[in-house]
Amino acid sequence: LLSGRILVYDALDMKFSEVGLKKLDDREEINELIDYQGFCAGHVAKKLDDDTVSSGGSNDNDGEGNNANSGRTMDEAETTGSAEDTVPEFHSINPTETLEKLSNGWSPWVLDVRLQTEHDIVALPFTDQVAPHRTVQPDQIPKAGEVLVYCKAGVRGKKACDRLIKLGIDSDRLYKRSL
């Protein structure tokens, strides 16, 4: 039993060590883990996206790149810009619909718009290319056929689809989903 201690394993040196912990009585007690999916892509982010698009957008940053109103990172809380910057809508598809389409023979070209390090941790086994959403270019995807664009929560996938459409890719070819 490690009461008040954390066991650390260093796999490179094959050694164990312990780090002592001290209870701070003035801290709020944590009794359960957060809802990770809800925290990363829940209704707060959806509401923020709706509010910023309709109001012309604003980033109330706390000076460290975080959106003070939502807890989202600056990158995830960016607005889509002015009405002049609107792009045609692409297809948004959930994991269940994706599985159903794949089971019925759908074989899109698959683009992961997360970082390579994220892809290395978990990825769809049939991913064709990894290209971060900020740098994805039309020449990185096939000239014809449907493209499934995915990321962890959907925010970067949307940005990648918007970027590809602005760079000349037909919106009807793009399907966005999250893991």
mmCIF file of C-alpha atoms in Angstrom:
data_model
loop_
_atom_site.group_PDB
_atom_site.id
_atom_site.type_symbol
_atom_site.label_atom_id
_atom_site.label_comp_id
_atom_site.label_asym_id
_atom_site.label_seq_id
_atom_site.Cartn_x
_atom_site.Cartn_y
_atom_site.Cartn_z
ATOM 1 C CA LEU A 1 0.000 0.000 0.000
ATOM 2 C CA LEU A 2 1.420 3.385 -1.015
ATOM 3 C CA SER A 3 -0.376 5.759 1.304
ATOM 4 C CA GLY A 4 1.126 9.224 0.884
ATOM 5 C CA ARG A 5 3.611 8.064 -1.751
ATOM 6 C CA ILE A 6 3.804 7.567 -5.522
ATOM 7 C CA LEU A 7 5.750 4.683 -7.012
ATOM 8 C CA VAL A 8 7.814 5.757 -10.044
ATOM 9 C CA TYR A 9 9.221 3.188 -12.494
ATOM 10 C CA ASP A 10 12.115 4.192 -14.752
ATOM 11 C CA ALA A 11 11.974 1.667 -17.598
ATOM 12 C CA LEU A 12 15.284 2.752 -19.136
ATOM 13 C CA ASP A 13 17.244 2.132 -15.938
ATOM 14 C CA MET A 14 14.850 -0.588 -14.724
ATOM 15 C CA LYS A 15 14.599 1.035 -11.290
ATOM 16 C CA PHE A 16 11.780 1.879 -8.932
ATOM 17 C CA SER A 17 11.698 4.938 -6.703
ATOM 18 C CA GLU A 18 9.172 6.612 -4.464
ATOM 19 C CA VAL A 19 8.027 10.206 -4.212
ATOM 20 C CA GLY A 20 6.444 11.361 -0.985
ATOM 21 C CA LEU A 21 3.229 13.363 -0.979
ATOM 22 C CA LYS A 22 1.933 15.759 1.638
ATOM 23 C CA LYS A 23 -1.794 16.351 2.035
ATOM 24 C CA LEU A 24 -2.861 19.979 1.774
ATOM 25 C CA ASP A 25 -5.892 20.425 3.996
ATOM 26 C CA ASP A 26 -7.131 23.540 2.153
ATOM 27 C CA ARG A 27 -7.513 21.700 -1.192
ATOM 28 C CA GLU A 28 -10.830 20.507 -2.584
ATOM 29 C CA GLU A 29 -11.175 16.746 -2.285
ATOM 30 C CA ILE A 30 -11.304 14.829 -5.585
ATOM 31 C CA ASN A 31 -13.617 11.815 -5.416
ATOM 32 C CA GLU A 32 -13.897 10.886 -9.083
ATOM 33 C CA LEU A 33 -12.269 11.433 -12.458
ATOM 34 C CA ILE A 34 -13.678 13.975 -14.890
ATOM 35 C CA ASP A 35 -15.752 12.976 -17.911
ATOM 36 C CA TYR A 36 -12.869 13.246 -20.385
ATOM 37 C CA GLN A 37 -15.048 13.173 -23.515
ATOM 38 C CA GLY A 38 -17.428 15.760 -22.103
ATOM 39 C CA PHE A 39 -14.573 17.932 -20.893
ATOM 40 C CA CYS A 40 -12.757 17.926 -24.242
ATOM 41 C CA ALA A 41 -15.690 18.175 -26.624
ATOM 42 C CA GLY A 42 -18.790 18.837 -24.598
ATOM 43 C CA HIS A 43 -21.620 21.322 -24.823
ATOM 44 C CA VAL A 44 -19.426 24.225 -23.639
ATOM 45 C CA ALA A 45 -17.281 24.008 -26.779
ATOM 46 C CA LYS A 46 -20.388 23.648 -28.972
ATOM 47 C CA LYS A 47 -22.030 26.653 -27.328
ATOM 48 C CA LEU A 48 -18.818 28.657 -27.663
ATOM 49 C CA ASP A 49 -18.633 27.848 -31.373
ATOM 50 C CA ASP A 50 -22.275 28.865 -31.909
ATOM 51 C CA ASP A 51 -21.894 32.099 -29.903
ATOM 52 C CA THR A 52 -18.643 33.200 -31.531
ATOM 53 C CA VAL A 53 -19.859 32.555 -35.056
ATOM 54 C CA SER A 54 -23.135 34.425 -34.543
ATOM 55 C CA SER A 55 -21.585 37.368 -32.712
ATOM 56 C CA GLY A 56 -18.634 37.835 -35.019
ATOM 57 C CA GLY A 57 -16.346 36.138 -32.514
ATOM 58 C CA SER A 58 -14.099 37.162 -29.700
ATOM 59 C CA ASN A 59 -11.334 35.432 -27.855
ATOM 60 C CA ASP A 60 -11.368 36.411 -24.187
ATOM 61 C CA ASN A 61 -7.915 35.033 -23.537
ATOM 62 C CA ASP A 62 -6.322 35.016 -20.117
ATOM 63 C CA GLY A 63 -2.942 36.088 -21.514
ATOM 64 C CA GLU A 64 -1.586 32.532 -21.593
ATOM 65 C CA GLY A 65 -3.381 31.324 -24.709
ATOM 66 C CA ASN A 66 -6.394 29.934 -22.884
ATOM 67 C CA ASN A 67 -9.938 31.062 -23.436
ATOM 68 C CA ALA A 68 -11.019 32.386 -20.066
ATOM 69 C CA ASN A 69 -14.715 31.683 -20.693
ATOM 70 C CA SER A 70 -14.507 28.064 -21.718
ATOM 71 C CA GLY A 71 -11.309 26.429 -20.536
ATOM 72 C CA ARG A 72 -10.518 25.525 -24.147
ATOM 73 C CA THR A 73 -7.139 26.192 -25.679
ATOM 74 C CA MET A 74 -6.790 29.213 -27.942
ATOM 75 C CA ASP A 75 -6.489 26.904 -30.948
ATOM 76 C CA GLU A 76 -9.747 25.128 -30.138
ATOM 77 C CA ALA A 77 -11.586 28.363 -29.337
ATOM 78 C CA GLU A 78 -10.623 30.237 -32.519
ATOM 79 C CA THR A 79 -13.573 31.617 -34.428
ATOM 80 C CA THR A 80 -14.347 30.939 -38.037
ATOM 81 C CA GLY A 81 -13.955 34.606 -38.902
ATOM 82 C CA SER A 82 -16.244 37.045 -40.645
ATOM 83 C CA ALA A 83 -19.179 36.227 -42.893
ATOM 84 C CA GLU A 84 -16.915 36.774 -45.907
ATOM 85 C CA ASP A 85 -14.771 33.848 -44.762
ATOM 86 C CA THR A 86 -17.619 31.301 -44.689
ATOM 87 C CA VAL A 87 -17.012 28.123 -46.645
ATOM 88 C CA PRO A 88 -19.444 25.555 -48.037
ATOM 89 C CA GLU A 89 -20.479 22.916 -45.515
ATOM 90 C CA PHE A 90 -18.821 19.501 -45.585
ATOM 91 C CA HIS A 91 -20.296 16.211 -44.333
ATOM 92 C CA SER A 92 -20.112 15.575 -40.590
ATOM 93 C CA ILE A 93 -20.299 11.907 -39.688
ATOM 94 C CA ASN A 94 -20.330 10.187 -36.288
ATOM 95 C CA PRO A 95 -18.420 6.975 -35.468
ATOM 96 C CA THR A 96 -21.530 4.781 -35.738
ATOM 97 C CA GLU A 97 -22.383 6.135 -39.196
ATOM 98 C CA THR A 98 -18.744 5.734 -40.225
ATOM 99 C CA LEU A 99 -18.694 2.090 -39.152
ATOM 100 C CA GLU A 100 -21.968 1.425 -40.962
ATOM 101 C CA LYS A 101 -20.706 3.012 -44.193
ATOM 102 C CA LEU A 102 -17.376 1.141 -43.954
ATOM 103 C CA SER A 103 -19.259 -2.140 -43.388
ATOM 104 C CA ASN A 104 -21.222 -1.450 -46.584
ATOM 105 C CA GLY A 105 -18.070 -1.082 -48.686
ATOM 106 C CA TRP A 106 -17.263 2.618 -48.285
ATOM 107 C CA SER A 107 -13.516 3.118 -48.672
ATOM 108 C CA PRO A 108 -12.607 6.793 -48.336
ATOM 109 C CA TRP A 109 -9.057 8.086 -48.270
ATOM 110 C CA VAL A 110 -8.372 8.720 -44.545
ATOM 111 C CA LEU A 111 -6.592 11.822 -43.229
ATOM 112 C CA ASP A 112 -5.622 12.212 -39.548
ATOM 113 C CA VAL A 113 -5.218 15.954 -38.800
ATOM 114 C CA ARG A 114 -3.706 15.509 -35.341
ATOM 115 C CA LEU A 115 -0.017 15.670 -34.531
ATOM 116 C CA GLN A 116 2.142 12.642 -35.342
ATOM 117 C CA THR A 117 2.728 12.083 -31.612
ATOM 118 C CA GLU A 118 -1.042 11.817 -31.028
ATOM 119 C CA HIS A 119 -1.375 9.465 -33.995
ATOM 120 C CA ASP A 120 1.377 7.265 -32.530
ATOM 121 C CA ILE A 121 -0.684 6.850 -29.336
ATOM 122 C CA VAL A 122 -4.004 5.945 -30.976
ATOM 123 C CA ALA A 123 -5.141 5.943 -34.597
ATOM 124 C CA LEU A 124 -7.518 4.329 -37.022
ATOM 125 C CA PRO A 125 -5.599 1.375 -38.489
ATOM 126 C CA PHE A 126 -6.533 2.344 -42.052
ATOM 127 C CA THR A 127 -5.232 5.944 -41.901
ATOM 128 C CA ASP A 128 -3.616 6.982 -45.189
ATOM 129 C CA GLN A 129 -1.871 10.193 -44.084
ATOM 130 C CA VAL A 130 -1.126 12.262 -40.989
ATOM 131 C CA ALA A 131 -1.031 16.029 -41.606
ATOM 132 C CA PRO A 132 -1.653 18.588 -38.839
ATOM 133 C CA HIS A 133 -4.786 20.663 -39.447
ATOM 134 C CA ARG A 134 -2.866 23.946 -39.688
ATOM 135 C CA THR A 135 -0.608 22.734 -42.482
ATOM 136 C CA VAL A 136 -2.758 20.349 -44.518
ATOM 137 C CA GLN A 137 -2.600 21.088 -48.263
ATOM 138 C CA PRO A 138 -4.731 19.916 -51.207
ATOM 139 C CA ASP A 139 -1.738 18.158 -52.764
ATOM 140 C CA GLN A 140 -1.625 15.855 -49.707
ATOM 141 C CA ILE A 141 -4.940 14.207 -50.621
ATOM 142 C CA PRO A 142 -6.043 12.384 -53.786
ATOM 143 C CA LYS A 143 -7.504 14.487 -56.599
ATOM 144 C CA ALA A 144 -10.695 12.386 -56.691
ATOM 145 C CA GLY A 145 -12.805 10.361 -54.271
ATOM 146 C CA GLU A 146 -14.153 10.892 -50.778
ATOM 147 C CA VAL A 147 -11.876 11.901 -47.910
ATOM 148 C CA LEU A 148 -12.513 11.068 -44.254
ATOM 149 C CA VAL A 149 -10.851 13.719 -42.058
ATOM 150 C CA TYR A 150 -10.542 12.911 -38.365
ATOM 151 C CA CYS A 151 -9.080 14.230 -35.117
ATOM 152 C CA LYS A 152 -9.706 13.618 -31.417
ATOM 153 C CA ALA A 153 -12.731 15.817 -30.689
ATOM 154 C CA GLY A 154 -13.720 17.289 -34.060
ATOM 155 C CA VAL A 155 -12.430 20.856 -33.716
ATOM 156 C CA ARG A 156 -9.252 20.358 -35.733
ATOM 157 C CA GLY A 157 -11.109 18.209 -38.260
ATOM 158 C CA LYS A 158 -13.514 21.089 -38.912
ATOM 159 C CA LYS A 159 -10.640 23.527 -39.304
ATOM 160 C CA ALA A 160 -8.851 21.171 -41.685
ATOM 161 C CA CYS A 161 -11.994 20.733 -43.809
ATOM 162 C CA ASP A 162 -12.564 24.498 -43.881
ATOM 163 C CA ARG A 163 -8.931 25.022 -44.899
ATOM 164 C CA LEU A 164 -9.098 22.421 -47.688
ATOM 165 C CA ILE A 165 -12.325 23.925 -49.040
ATOM 166 C CA LYS A 166 -10.793 27.422 -49.065
ATOM 167 C CA LEU A 167 -7.827 25.955 -50.954
ATOM 168 C CA GLY A 168 -10.085 24.522 -53.662
ATOM 169 C CA ILE A 169 -11.215 21.055 -52.544
ATOM 170 C CA ASP A 170 -14.896 20.285 -53.263
ATOM 171 C CA SER A 171 -16.781 20.264 -49.932
ATOM 172 C CA ASP A 172 -18.928 17.358 -51.107
ATOM 173 C CA ARG A 173 -15.856 15.061 -50.969
ATOM 174 C CA LEU A 174 -15.061 15.785 -47.304
ATOM 175 C CA TYR A 175 -16.360 13.839 -44.303
ATOM 176 C CA LYS A 176 -15.343 14.984 -40.815
ATOM 177 C CA ARG A 177 -15.457 12.839 -37.690
ATOM 178 C CA SER A 178 -13.766 12.521 -34.321
ATOM 179 C CA LEU A 179 -12.259 9.474 -32.625
#
